[in-house]
C-alpha atoms as an extended CHARMM CRD file, in Angstrom:
* protein
*
       277  EXT
         1         1  MET       CA              5.7610000000      -81.2070000000        9.1250000000  PROA      1               0.0000000000
         2         2  SER       CA              2.6630000000      -82.9730000000        7.8060000000  PROA      2               0.0000000000
         3         3  VAL       CA              1.0270000000      -83.0770000000        4.4830000000  PROA      3               0.0000000000
         4         4  PHE       CA             -1.2610000000      -80.8620000000        5.1310000000  PROA      4               0.0000000000
         5         5  ASP       CA              1.5670000000      -78.0670000000        6.5850000000  PROA      5               0.0000000000
         6         6  LEU       CA              3.4160000000      -78.6930000000        3.6510000000  PROA      6               0.0000000000
         7         7  GLU       CA              0.5030000000      -78.0290000000        1.2030000000  PROA      7               0.0000000000
         8         8  GLY       CA             -0.4630000000      -75.2780000000        3.2180000000  PROA      8               0.0000000000
         9         9  GLN       CA              2.8730000000      -73.7820000000        3.2800000000  PROA      9               0.0000000000
        10        10  LEU       CA              3.0260000000      -73.9600000000       -0.6000000000  PROA      10              0.0000000000
        11        11  MET       CA             -0.4460000000      -72.7560000000       -1.0930000000  PROA      11              0.0000000000
        12        12  LYS       CA              0.8770000000      -69.3320000000       -0.0320000000  PROA      12              0.0000000000
        13        13  THR       CA              3.4550000000      -69.0830000000       -2.5740000000  PROA      13              0.0000000000
        14        14  TYR       CA              3.0090000000      -70.7150000000       -6.3720000000  PROA      14              0.0000000000
        15        15  LEU       CA              1.0490000000      -73.6940000000       -5.9660000000  PROA      15              0.0000000000
        16        16  ALA       CA             -2.8160000000      -73.2610000000       -6.3720000000  PROA      16              0.0000000000
        17        17  ARG       CA             -4.3870000000      -76.8900000000       -5.3260000000  PROA      17              0.0000000000
        18        18  GLN       CA             -7.2690000000      -77.8670000000       -8.0290000000  PROA      18              0.0000000000
        19        19  LYS       CA             -9.9800000000      -80.0180000000       -6.8000000000  PROA      19              0.0000000000
        20        20  GLN       CA             -8.3180000000      -82.9880000000       -8.5020000000  PROA      20              0.0000000000
        21        21  ALA       CA             -6.3040000000      -84.7750000000       -5.5120000000  PROA      21              0.0000000000
        22        22  GLY       CA             -2.4320000000      -84.1600000000       -5.5360000000  PROA      22              0.0000000000
        23        23  MET       CA             -3.4760000000      -81.9970000000       -8.6450000000  PROA      23              0.0000000000
        24        24  PHE       CA             -2.0720000000      -78.1410000000       -8.2960000000  PROA      24              0.0000000000
        25        25  THR       CA             -1.6160000000      -75.4540000000      -11.1060000000  PROA      25              0.0000000000
        26        26  VAL       CA              1.2970000000      -72.7290000000      -11.9070000000  PROA      26              0.0000000000
        27        27  ARG       CA              0.7670000000      -69.6540000000      -13.1750000000  PROA      27              0.0000000000
        28        28  PHE       CA              3.4760000000      -67.3870000000      -14.9240000000  PROA      28              0.0000000000
        29        29  LYS       CA              4.2260000000      -64.0010000000      -15.1340000000  PROA      29              0.0000000000
        30        30  SER       CA              3.5650000000      -61.5790000000      -18.2940000000  PROA      30              0.0000000000
        31        31  ALA       CA              5.4560000000      -58.4840000000      -18.8880000000  PROA      31              0.0000000000
        32        32  ALA       CA              2.0430000000      -56.0170000000      -18.8020000000  PROA      32              0.0000000000
        33        33  GLY       CA              0.6220000000      -58.8890000000      -20.7830000000  PROA      33              0.0000000000
        34        34  ARG       CA              3.5810000000      -59.9680000000      -23.2320000000  PROA      34              0.0000000000
        35        35  PHE       CA              5.7010000000      -62.9100000000      -23.1950000000  PROA      35              0.0000000000
        36        36  THR       CA              8.5090000000      -63.5140000000      -25.7540000000  PROA      36              0.0000000000
        37        37  THR       CA              8.3310000000      -66.1160000000      -27.8750000000  PROA      37              0.0000000000
        38        38  ALA       CA             10.7560000000      -67.8140000000      -25.9440000000  PROA      38              0.0000000000
        39        39  GLN       CA              8.8260000000      -67.7340000000      -23.1210000000  PROA      39              0.0000000000
        40        40  LEU       CA              5.9270000000      -69.5230000000      -25.3880000000  PROA      40              0.0000000000
        41        41  LEU       CA              7.9780000000      -72.0880000000      -26.5240000000  PROA      41              0.0000000000
        42        42  ALA       CA              9.5500000000      -73.2160000000      -22.6290000000  PROA      42              0.0000000000
        43        43  ILE       CA              5.8940000000      -72.3810000000      -21.4930000000  PROA      43              0.0000000000
        44        44  HSD       CA              5.3870000000      -75.6700000000      -23.9050000000  PROA      44              0.0000000000
        45        45  GLU       CA              7.9000000000      -78.0850000000      -22.4870000000  PROA      45              0.0000000000
        46        46  LEU       CA              6.7060000000      -77.3950000000      -19.1220000000  PROA      46              0.0000000000
        47        47  ALA       CA              3.4250000000      -78.4700000000      -19.9660000000  PROA      47              0.0000000000
        48        48  GLU       CA              4.1960000000      -81.2410000000      -22.2310000000  PROA      48              0.0000000000
        49        49  THR       CA              6.4860000000      -82.4810000000      -19.3590000000  PROA      49              0.0000000000
        50        50  PHE       CA              5.0780000000      -81.5500000000      -16.0830000000  PROA      50              0.0000000000
        51        51  GLY       CA              1.6040000000      -80.8810000000      -16.7520000000  PROA      51              0.0000000000
        52        52  ALA       CA             -1.3130000000      -82.3360000000      -19.4410000000  PROA      52              0.0000000000
        53        53  GLY       CA              0.1980000000      -80.7270000000      -22.3890000000  PROA      53              0.0000000000
        54        54  ALA       CA             -2.4450000000      -77.9540000000      -22.4350000000  PROA      54              0.0000000000
        55        55  VAL       CA             -2.1060000000      -74.5900000000      -20.9780000000  PROA      55              0.0000000000
        56        56  ASN       CA             -5.3860000000      -71.8020000000      -19.5820000000  PROA      56              0.0000000000
        57        57  LEU       CA             -5.1740000000      -68.0140000000      -19.8100000000  PROA      57              0.0000000000
        58        58  THR       CA             -6.0280000000      -65.9200000000      -16.4640000000  PROA      58              0.0000000000
        59        59  SER       CA             -8.0640000000      -63.0970000000      -16.3330000000  PROA      59              0.0000000000
        60        60  ARG       CA             -4.6490000000      -61.4450000000      -15.1100000000  PROA      60              0.0000000000
        61        61  GLN       CA             -2.4790000000      -62.1980000000      -18.3900000000  PROA      61              0.0000000000
        62        62  GLU       CA             -0.8230000000      -64.6470000000      -16.9330000000  PROA      62              0.0000000000
        63        63  ILE       CA             -0.4070000000      -68.3130000000      -18.1540000000  PROA      63              0.0000000000
        64        64  SER       CA             -0.9060000000      -71.3820000000      -16.5310000000  PROA      64              0.0000000000
        65        65  ILE       CA             -0.3690000000      -74.8080000000      -16.3870000000  PROA      65              0.0000000000
        66        66  PRO       CA             -2.7900000000      -77.4070000000      -14.8370000000  PROA      66              0.0000000000
        67        67  PHE       CA             -2.4250000000      -80.7010000000      -13.3660000000  PROA      67              0.0000000000
        68        68  VAL       CA              1.3260000000      -79.8740000000      -12.2070000000  PROA      68              0.0000000000
        69        69  ARG       CA              2.1930000000      -82.5330000000       -9.4260000000  PROA      69              0.0000000000
        70        70  ARG       CA              4.0500000000      -80.9850000000       -5.9760000000  PROA      70              0.0000000000
        71        71  GLU       CA              6.8450000000      -83.3150000000       -6.2520000000  PROA      71              0.0000000000
        72        72  ASP       CA              7.7940000000      -82.0300000000       -9.5780000000  PROA      72              0.0000000000
        73        73  PHE       CA              7.7200000000      -78.1820000000       -8.1620000000  PROA      73              0.0000000000
        74        74  ALA       CA             11.3870000000      -77.7280000000       -7.9080000000  PROA      74              0.0000000000
        75        75  ALA       CA             12.6000000000      -79.1560000000      -11.3950000000  PROA      75              0.0000000000
        76        76  ILE       CA              9.9010000000      -76.6390000000      -12.8240000000  PROA      76              0.0000000000
        77        77  GLU       CA             11.5580000000      -73.6200000000      -10.8590000000  PROA      77              0.0000000000
        78        78  GLU       CA             14.8160000000      -74.8770000000      -11.9520000000  PROA      78              0.0000000000
        79        79  PHE       CA             13.7090000000      -74.7410000000      -15.3570000000  PROA      79              0.0000000000
        80        80  CYS       CA             11.9310000000      -71.2940000000      -15.2130000000  PROA      80              0.0000000000
        81        81  ALA       CA             15.3620000000      -69.7460000000      -13.7100000000  PROA      81              0.0000000000
        82        82  ALA       CA             17.1880000000      -71.2620000000      -16.7000000000  PROA      82              0.0000000000
        83        83  HSD       CA             14.5990000000      -69.9820000000      -19.3870000000  PROA      83              0.0000000000
        84        84  GLU       CA             13.5300000000      -66.5470000000      -17.4160000000  PROA      84              0.0000000000
        85        85  LEU       CA             10.2180000000      -67.1880000000      -16.9320000000  PROA      85              0.0000000000
        86        86  LYS       CA              8.6510000000      -65.8550000000      -13.2670000000  PROA      86              0.0000000000
        87        87  LEU       CA              6.1920000000      -67.8450000000      -11.5780000000  PROA      87              0.0000000000
        88        88  SER       CA              3.3480000000      -65.6860000000      -10.5720000000  PROA      88              0.0000000000
        89        89  PRO       CA              2.4150000000      -66.2620000000       -6.2680000000  PROA      89              0.0000000000
        90        90  ILE       CA             -0.9210000000      -66.9820000000       -5.2380000000  PROA      90              0.0000000000
        91        91  GLY       CA             -2.7080000000      -65.5700000000       -2.2660000000  PROA      91              0.0000000000
        92        92  THR       CA             -3.4220000000      -62.3770000000       -0.3800000000  PROA      92              0.0000000000
        93        93  ILE       CA             -1.0500000000      -60.2380000000       -2.2980000000  PROA      93              0.0000000000
        94        94  PHE       CA             -0.7280000000      -57.1890000000       -4.5050000000  PROA      94              0.0000000000
        95        95  LYS       CA             -1.7740000000      -59.6800000000       -7.5590000000  PROA      95              0.0000000000
        96        96  GLN       CA             -0.2230000000      -59.0160000000      -11.5050000000  PROA      96              0.0000000000
        97        97  VAL       CA             -0.6620000000      -55.6090000000      -12.7700000000  PROA      97              0.0000000000
        98        98  THR       CA             -2.8150000000      -55.9950000000      -16.1370000000  PROA      98              0.0000000000
        99        99  ALA       CA             -2.3820000000      -53.6750000000      -19.0920000000  PROA      99              0.0000000000
       100       100  CYS       CA             -3.1730000000      -52.4080000000      -22.5570000000  PROA      100             0.0000000000
       101       101  GLN       CA             -0.1760000000      -51.7800000000      -24.8430000000  PROA      101             0.0000000000
       102       102  GLY       CA             -1.0430000000      -47.9690000000      -24.5340000000  PROA      102             0.0000000000
       103       103  THR       CA              1.0820000000      -45.4840000000      -26.5610000000  PROA      103             0.0000000000
       104       104  GLN       CA              3.4250000000      -48.5840000000      -27.6170000000  PROA      104             0.0000000000
       105       105  SER       CA              1.2030000000      -49.4540000000      -29.9180000000  PROA      105             0.0000000000
       106       106  CYS       CA             -2.3940000000      -47.9190000000      -29.8940000000  PROA      106             0.0000000000
       107       107  PRO       CA             -3.2270000000      -45.1160000000      -31.9360000000  PROA      107             0.0000000000
       108       108  ALA       CA             -5.6690000000      -44.2070000000      -29.2640000000  PROA      108             0.0000000000
       109       109  GLY       CA             -3.1560000000      -44.4520000000      -26.2850000000  PROA      109             0.0000000000
       110       110  ILE       CA             -2.0780000000      -41.5660000000      -24.1930000000  PROA      110             0.0000000000
       111       111  ILE       CA              0.0850000000      -42.9280000000      -21.6280000000  PROA      111             0.0000000000
       112       112  ASP       CA              2.6000000000      -45.8910000000      -21.7980000000  PROA      112             0.0000000000
       113       113  SER       CA              0.5060000000      -48.0330000000      -19.7610000000  PROA      113             0.0000000000
       114       114  PRO       CA              3.1330000000      -51.5410000000      -20.0800000000  PROA      114             0.0000000000
       115       115  ARG       CA              6.0110000000      -49.2160000000      -18.1950000000  PROA      115             0.0000000000
       116       116  ILE       CA              3.6870000000      -47.9260000000      -16.0160000000  PROA      116             0.0000000000
       117       117  ALA       CA              2.5140000000      -51.4960000000      -15.1980000000  PROA      117             0.0000000000
       118       118  LEU       CA              6.0220000000      -53.0000000000      -14.8620000000  PROA      118             0.0000000000
       119       119  GLU       CA              7.3450000000      -49.9380000000      -12.0240000000  PROA      119             0.0000000000
       120       120  LEU       CA              3.8930000000      -50.8360000000      -10.0750000000  PROA      120             0.0000000000
       121       121  GLU       CA              4.9950000000      -54.6190000000      -10.4590000000  PROA      121             0.0000000000
       122       122  ARG       CA              8.6230000000      -53.2170000000       -9.4350000000  PROA      122             0.0000000000
       123       123  LEU       CA              6.9310000000      -51.5430000000       -6.3650000000  PROA      123             0.0000000000
       124       124  TYR       CA              4.2920000000      -53.8040000000       -4.9250000000  PROA      124             0.0000000000
       125       125  GLY       CA              4.6240000000      -56.8690000000       -6.6890000000  PROA      125             0.0000000000
       126       126  GLY       CA              3.8860000000      -59.9270000000       -4.4850000000  PROA      126             0.0000000000
       127       127  ARG       CA              3.2740000000      -57.5650000000       -1.5930000000  PROA      127             0.0000000000
       128       128  GLU       CA              1.2900000000      -58.9100000000        1.3910000000  PROA      128             0.0000000000
       129       129  LEU       CA             -2.0920000000      -57.4200000000        2.3770000000  PROA      129             0.0000000000
       130       130  PRO       CA             -5.2380000000      -58.3570000000        4.2090000000  PROA      130             0.0000000000
       131       131  CYS       CA             -6.8380000000      -59.8570000000        0.7130000000  PROA      131             0.0000000000
       132       132  LYS       CA             -5.6790000000      -59.3750000000       -2.6560000000  PROA      132             0.0000000000
       133       133  VAL       CA             -5.0600000000      -56.1190000000       -4.5360000000  PROA      133             0.0000000000
       134       134  THR       CA             -6.0230000000      -56.2880000000       -8.1980000000  PROA      134             0.0000000000
       135       135  CYS       CA             -4.5930000000      -53.6820000000      -10.3610000000  PROA      135             0.0000000000
       136       136  SER       CA             -4.8260000000      -52.6060000000      -13.9530000000  PROA      136             0.0000000000
       137       137  VAL       CA             -3.6880000000      -49.4920000000      -16.2200000000  PROA      137             0.0000000000
       138       138  THR       CA             -5.5610000000      -48.4510000000      -19.7950000000  PROA      138             0.0000000000
       139       139  GLY       CA             -4.2450000000      -46.1100000000      -21.9220000000  PROA      139             0.0000000000
       140       140  CYS       CA             -7.2180000000      -44.1320000000      -22.8290000000  PROA      140             0.0000000000
       141       141  PRO       CA            -10.9440000000      -43.6410000000      -21.8740000000  PROA      141             0.0000000000
       142       142  ASN       CA            -11.7540000000      -46.6950000000      -24.2780000000  PROA      142             0.0000000000
       143       143  ASN       CA            -10.8780000000      -48.4150000000      -20.7010000000  PROA      143             0.0000000000
       144       144  CYS       CA            -10.4560000000      -51.7300000000      -22.4440000000  PROA      144             0.0000000000
       145       145  MET       CA             -8.9070000000      -53.1350000000      -19.3900000000  PROA      145             0.0000000000
       146       146  LYS       CA            -11.7930000000      -52.1090000000      -16.9840000000  PROA      146             0.0000000000
       147       147  VAL       CA             -9.5430000000      -50.0720000000      -14.5520000000  PROA      147             0.0000000000
       148       148  ASP       CA            -13.1100000000      -49.7590000000      -12.9270000000  PROA      148             0.0000000000
       149       149  ALA       CA            -13.8570000000      -53.3990000000      -11.8500000000  PROA      149             0.0000000000
       150       150  ASN       CA            -10.7410000000      -53.7110000000      -10.1620000000  PROA      150             0.0000000000
       151       151  ASP       CA             -9.6060000000      -52.5470000000       -6.6370000000  PROA      151             0.0000000000
       152       152  ILE       CA             -7.0500000000      -50.3770000000       -8.3230000000  PROA      152             0.0000000000
       153       153  GLY       CA             -7.4550000000      -48.4450000000      -11.8570000000  PROA      153             0.0000000000
       154       154  ILE       CA             -5.0860000000      -46.4830000000      -13.6170000000  PROA      154             0.0000000000
       155       155  LYS       CA             -6.3690000000      -44.6080000000      -16.7570000000  PROA      155             0.0000000000
       156       156  GLY       CA             -4.4210000000      -41.9390000000      -19.4300000000  PROA      156             0.0000000000
       157       157  ALA       CA             -6.0840000000      -38.9860000000      -19.7940000000  PROA      157             0.0000000000
       158       158  VAL       CA             -5.3100000000      -35.4360000000      -21.3380000000  PROA      158             0.0000000000
       159       159  GLU       CA             -6.8840000000      -32.1700000000      -19.9570000000  PROA      159             0.0000000000
       160       160  PRO       CA             -6.9080000000      -30.3270000000      -23.0450000000  PROA      160             0.0000000000
       161       161  GLN       CA             -5.7720000000      -26.1840000000      -23.0680000000  PROA      161             0.0000000000
       162       162  PHE       CA             -7.4010000000      -23.7280000000      -24.8340000000  PROA      162             0.0000000000
       163       163  MET       CA             -5.0440000000      -21.1550000000      -26.8280000000  PROA      163             0.0000000000
       164       164  ALA       CA             -7.1700000000      -18.5030000000      -28.4850000000  PROA      164             0.0000000000
       165       165  GLU       CA             -4.8260000000      -17.0690000000      -29.8980000000  PROA      165             0.0000000000
       166       166  ASN       CA             -4.0860000000      -19.5200000000      -32.6340000000  PROA      166             0.0000000000
       167       167  CYS       CA             -7.8520000000      -20.8570000000      -32.9610000000  PROA      167             0.0000000000
       168       168  ILE       CA             -9.6470000000      -20.1720000000      -36.1670000000  PROA      168             0.0000000000
       169       169  TYR       CA            -13.1640000000      -21.3690000000      -34.4470000000  PROA      169             0.0000000000
       170       170  CYS       CA            -14.2230000000      -24.6110000000      -37.4690000000  PROA      170             0.0000000000
       171       171  GLY       CA            -15.5140000000      -26.4730000000      -34.9630000000  PROA      171             0.0000000000
       172       172  ALA       CA            -13.5960000000      -29.7370000000      -35.7150000000  PROA      172             0.0000000000
       173       173  CYS       CA            -13.0820000000      -29.7530000000      -31.7800000000  PROA      173             0.0000000000
       174       174  ALA       CA            -16.3090000000      -29.6990000000      -30.9970000000  PROA      174             0.0000000000
       175       175  LYS       CA            -17.4230000000      -32.1220000000      -33.7730000000  PROA      175             0.0000000000
       176       176  ILE       CA            -15.2970000000      -34.8480000000      -32.7240000000  PROA      176             0.0000000000
       177       177  CYS       CA            -16.0490000000      -35.0050000000      -28.4830000000  PROA      177             0.0000000000
       178       178  PRO       CA            -17.7690000000      -37.7830000000      -28.2500000000  PROA      178             0.0000000000
       179       179  VAL       CA            -19.5320000000      -36.5770000000      -25.2060000000  PROA      179             0.0000000000
       180       180  GLY       CA            -20.2720000000      -32.9920000000      -26.0520000000  PROA      180             0.0000000000
       181       181  ALA       CA            -18.0600000000      -31.5580000000      -24.0410000000  PROA      181             0.0000000000
       182       182  ILE       CA            -16.9600000000      -28.5090000000      -26.0610000000  PROA      182             0.0000000000
       183       183  GLU       CA            -19.2250000000      -25.4240000000      -27.3560000000  PROA      183             0.0000000000
       184       184  VAL       CA            -17.7020000000      -23.3170000000      -30.5220000000  PROA      184             0.0000000000
       185       185  ASN       CA            -19.4570000000      -19.8150000000      -31.9240000000  PROA      185             0.0000000000
       186       186  ARG       CA            -17.4880000000      -19.1660000000      -35.1240000000  PROA      186             0.0000000000
       187       187  SER       CA            -19.5260000000      -16.2370000000      -35.4820000000  PROA      187             0.0000000000
       188       188  GLU       CA            -18.4600000000      -14.4610000000      -32.2910000000  PROA      188             0.0000000000
       189       189  LYS       CA            -15.2650000000      -16.2180000000      -32.2010000000  PROA      189             0.0000000000
       190       190  LEU       CA            -15.8890000000      -18.2830000000      -28.7060000000  PROA      190             0.0000000000
       191       191  TRP       CA            -15.2210000000      -21.7130000000      -27.6460000000  PROA      191             0.0000000000
       192       192  ALA       CA            -16.0690000000      -23.2360000000      -23.9450000000  PROA      192             0.0000000000
       193       193  ILE       CA            -15.5500000000      -26.4990000000      -22.6440000000  PROA      193             0.0000000000
       194       194  ASP       CA            -17.6010000000      -28.4470000000      -19.9510000000  PROA      194             0.0000000000
       195       195  ARG       CA            -14.8200000000      -29.5410000000      -17.6090000000  PROA      195             0.0000000000
       196       196  GLU       CA            -17.6360000000      -31.7660000000      -15.8760000000  PROA      196             0.0000000000
       197       197  ARG       CA            -18.7720000000      -33.5660000000      -18.5950000000  PROA      197             0.0000000000
       198       198  CYS       CA            -14.9730000000      -33.7750000000      -19.9630000000  PROA      198             0.0000000000
       199       199  ILE       CA            -13.5120000000      -37.6540000000      -20.2940000000  PROA      199             0.0000000000
       200       200  ASN       CA            -10.3950000000      -35.9540000000      -21.0650000000  PROA      200             0.0000000000
       201       201  CYS       CA             -9.8390000000      -38.7610000000      -23.7900000000  PROA      201             0.0000000000
       202       202  GLY       CA             -7.5520000000      -36.1870000000      -25.7620000000  PROA      202             0.0000000000
       203       203  ARG       CA             -9.3870000000      -36.2500000000      -29.5700000000  PROA      203             0.0000000000
       204       204  CYS       CA             -9.9380000000      -32.7860000000      -29.6670000000  PROA      204             0.0000000000
       205       205  VAL       CA             -6.3540000000      -31.9100000000      -29.3330000000  PROA      205             0.0000000000
       206       206  LYS       CA             -5.2700000000      -34.6490000000      -32.0350000000  PROA      206             0.0000000000
       207       207  ILE       CA             -7.7850000000      -33.3090000000      -34.3020000000  PROA      207             0.0000000000
       208       208  CYS       CA             -6.7810000000      -29.4280000000      -33.7060000000  PROA      208             0.0000000000
       209       209  ARG       CA             -4.2940000000      -28.3280000000      -37.0200000000  PROA      209             0.0000000000
       210       210  LYS       CA             -3.7220000000      -24.6510000000      -35.4330000000  PROA      210             0.0000000000
       211       211  ALA       CA             -2.0420000000      -25.5720000000      -32.2230000000  PROA      211             0.0000000000
       212       212  ALA       CA             -5.0510000000      -24.1900000000      -30.5760000000  PROA      212             0.0000000000
       213       213  LEU       CA             -5.2900000000      -27.1630000000      -27.8980000000  PROA      213             0.0000000000
       214       214  ARG       CA             -2.5220000000      -28.2120000000      -26.1790000000  PROA      214             0.0000000000
       215       215  GLY       CA             -3.0300000000      -31.6060000000      -24.1810000000  PROA      215             0.0000000000
       216       216  GLU       CA             -1.6960000000      -31.8560000000      -20.7900000000  PROA      216             0.0000000000
       217       217  VAL       CA             -1.2030000000      -35.7660000000      -20.2530000000  PROA      217             0.0000000000
       218       218  GLY       CA             -2.1140000000      -37.2350000000      -16.8220000000  PROA      218             0.0000000000
       219       219  PHE       CA             -3.7970000000      -40.0810000000      -15.1590000000  PROA      219             0.0000000000
       220       220  LYS       CA             -7.0620000000      -40.7550000000      -13.6570000000  PROA      220             0.0000000000
       221       221  LEU       CA             -7.1740000000      -43.1170000000      -10.7730000000  PROA      221             0.0000000000
       222       222  TYR       CA            -10.0860000000      -45.1890000000       -9.6200000000  PROA      222             0.0000000000
       223       223  PHE       CA            -10.1890000000      -47.3240000000       -6.4400000000  PROA      223             0.0000000000
       224       224  ALA       CA            -13.0860000000      -49.9190000000       -6.1860000000  PROA      224             0.0000000000
       225       225  GLY       CA            -14.1400000000      -48.2370000000       -9.5950000000  PROA      225             0.0000000000
       226       226  GLU       CA            -14.7930000000      -44.8130000000       -7.9490000000  PROA      226             0.0000000000
       227       227  ASP       CA            -12.3600000000      -41.8300000000       -8.6240000000  PROA      227             0.0000000000
       228       228  PHE       CA            -10.9270000000      -39.9760000000       -5.3640000000  PROA      228             0.0000000000
       229       229  THR       CA             -8.8570000000      -37.7070000000       -6.7230000000  PROA      229             0.0000000000
       230       230  PRO       CA             -8.6810000000      -35.0630000000       -9.1960000000  PROA      230             0.0000000000
       231       231  LEU       CA             -6.6680000000      -35.2310000000      -12.5920000000  PROA      231             0.0000000000
       232       232  ILE       CA             -2.8800000000      -36.3970000000      -11.4800000000  PROA      232             0.0000000000
       233       233  ARG       CA              0.0210000000      -34.9330000000      -13.3640000000  PROA      233             0.0000000000
       234       234  ASP       CA              3.1260000000      -36.7020000000      -12.6870000000  PROA      234             0.0000000000
       235       235  GLU       CA              3.5650000000      -40.3520000000      -11.9930000000  PROA      235             0.0000000000
       236       236  ALA       CA              5.6600000000      -39.5550000000       -8.6110000000  PROA      236             0.0000000000
       237       237  THR       CA              2.6110000000      -38.2880000000       -7.2680000000  PROA      237             0.0000000000
       238       238  LEU       CA              0.4680000000      -41.4220000000       -8.9850000000  PROA      238             0.0000000000
       239       239  TYR       CA              2.8280000000      -43.5460000000       -6.6270000000  PROA      239             0.0000000000
       240       240  LYS       CA              2.5390000000      -41.6170000000       -3.9090000000  PROA      240             0.0000000000
       241       241  VAL       CA             -0.8090000000      -41.9850000000       -3.9460000000  PROA      241             0.0000000000
       242       242  ILE       CA             -1.3190000000      -45.6990000000       -4.2860000000  PROA      242             0.0000000000
       243       243  ASP       CA              1.4200000000      -45.9260000000       -1.3610000000  PROA      243             0.0000000000
       244       244  ALA       CA             -0.9570000000      -43.9020000000        0.4680000000  PROA      244             0.0000000000
       245       245  ALA       CA             -4.0290000000      -46.0100000000       -0.1600000000  PROA      245             0.0000000000
       246       246  LEU       CA             -2.3660000000      -49.7490000000        0.2260000000  PROA      246             0.0000000000
       247       247  LYS       CA             -0.9580000000      -48.5380000000        3.9060000000  PROA      247             0.0000000000
       248       248  TYR       CA             -4.6700000000      -47.5580000000        4.7770000000  PROA      248             0.0000000000
       249       249  PHE       CA             -6.0920000000      -50.9460000000        2.8850000000  PROA      249             0.0000000000
       250       250  ALA       CA             -3.2350000000      -52.8850000000        5.2030000000  PROA      250             0.0000000000
       251       251  GLU       CA             -4.1850000000      -50.9640000000        8.5640000000  PROA      251             0.0000000000
       252       252  HSD       CA             -7.8300000000      -51.0550000000        8.6090000000  PROA      252             0.0000000000
       253       253  ALA       CA             -8.8540000000      -53.8210000000        6.1260000000  PROA      253             0.0000000000
       254       254  LYS       CA            -10.3430000000      -57.1860000000        7.8900000000  PROA      254             0.0000000000
       255       255  PRO       CA             -8.6330000000      -60.7930000000        6.5710000000  PROA      255             0.0000000000
       256       256  ARG       CA             -9.9270000000      -61.5650000000        3.3900000000  PROA      256             0.0000000000
       257       257  GLU       CA            -12.0270000000      -58.3860000000        3.2390000000  PROA      257             0.0000000000
       258       258  ARG       CA            -11.5900000000      -56.3810000000       -0.1980000000  PROA      258             0.0000000000
       259       259  LEU       CA            -11.1290000000      -52.8660000000       -0.8670000000  PROA      259             0.0000000000
       260       260  SER       CA            -14.7360000000      -52.7210000000       -2.0280000000  PROA      260             0.0000000000
       261       261  LYS       CA            -16.0440000000      -53.8370000000        1.4680000000  PROA      261             0.0000000000
       262       262  LEU       CA            -13.7260000000      -51.9430000000        3.2260000000  PROA      262             0.0000000000
       263       263  LEU       CA            -14.9270000000      -48.7500000000        1.6670000000  PROA      263             0.0000000000
       264       264  VAL       CA            -18.5490000000      -49.5870000000        2.3800000000  PROA      264             0.0000000000
       265       265  ARG       CA            -17.8220000000      -50.7920000000        6.4880000000  PROA      265             0.0000000000
       266       266  LEU       CA            -15.7610000000      -47.7810000000        7.2430000000  PROA      266             0.0000000000
       267       267  GLY       CA            -17.6300000000      -45.0170000000        5.0380000000  PROA      267             0.0000000000
       268       268  LYS       CA            -15.0270000000      -43.2340000000        2.5250000000  PROA      268             0.0000000000
       269       269  GLU       CA            -14.6270000000      -40.1150000000        3.6390000000  PROA      269             0.0000000000
       270       270  ASP       CA            -11.2940000000      -41.6840000000        5.8190000000  PROA      270             0.0000000000
       271       271  PHE       CA             -9.8750000000      -42.7990000000        2.7510000000  PROA      271             0.0000000000
       272       272  LYS       CA            -10.6540000000      -40.1430000000        0.6900000000  PROA      272             0.0000000000
       273       273  ALA       CA             -8.3580000000      -37.9610000000        3.3360000000  PROA      273             0.0000000000
       274       274  ALA       CA             -5.7250000000      -40.6220000000        3.2860000000  PROA      274             0.0000000000
       275       275  VAL       CA             -5.0570000000      -40.2350000000       -0.2400000000  PROA      275             0.0000000000
       276       276  GLU       CA             -5.7840000000      -36.8090000000       -1.0530000000  PROA      276             0.0000000000
       277       277  ILE       CA             -3.1440000000      -35.1560000000       -3.0860000000  PROA      277             0.0000000000
């Protein structure tokens, strides 16, 4: 096998070639943005031993070590196996899923973003596709993870349900709504919500002290920044829709064609039908 063929084979797995001759970068997967302190110490040792004593943070919540030599890769793999480090593959694959901390620690969190991201990793991580696919999970409409900037984006959502028998029409829900989707008339005892304007943040549910609002937790799903489906109410349906989207992408995309370009080339109607709930 020629040097060119060898480099080409490695480039499809874990070694990202640098502009410096003979130098490569290796990347390490996080657990939805989280590394243990033991893993960080291990990465420190790797960077000192096989790199240039520095690391980089990637946009996909990975840690990378630049200036690695190809001949050291076998030793790096062995070290990773002994220290519970996962090398992150490169190429036209389903990339590492990024996630905020969601309900695990964020007061605004609606969904358990890290758990969902890890399940997505289990289901799709590293899958070969015509072009890379990025995916992000954000816990609430604050959109810290910029789901609309990814090929697939998942956002925690709450659909408020009104129970008139408990309401005292205090107007707290209307005051806290960031988009003015709720109207309350205390004198006439009327409550109304504009579902089109509602961003499903759940703040109205949290502020209500009389249990007049109940929140149904679900998911807003985006493909190439666009909303093709109504609110998804359970995880099984969420993964079913993503399965359908990836199948469509694998069957119709040209090599190196991103999902957004595919939708422009073929139009959106067929894709929308493919992911219809």
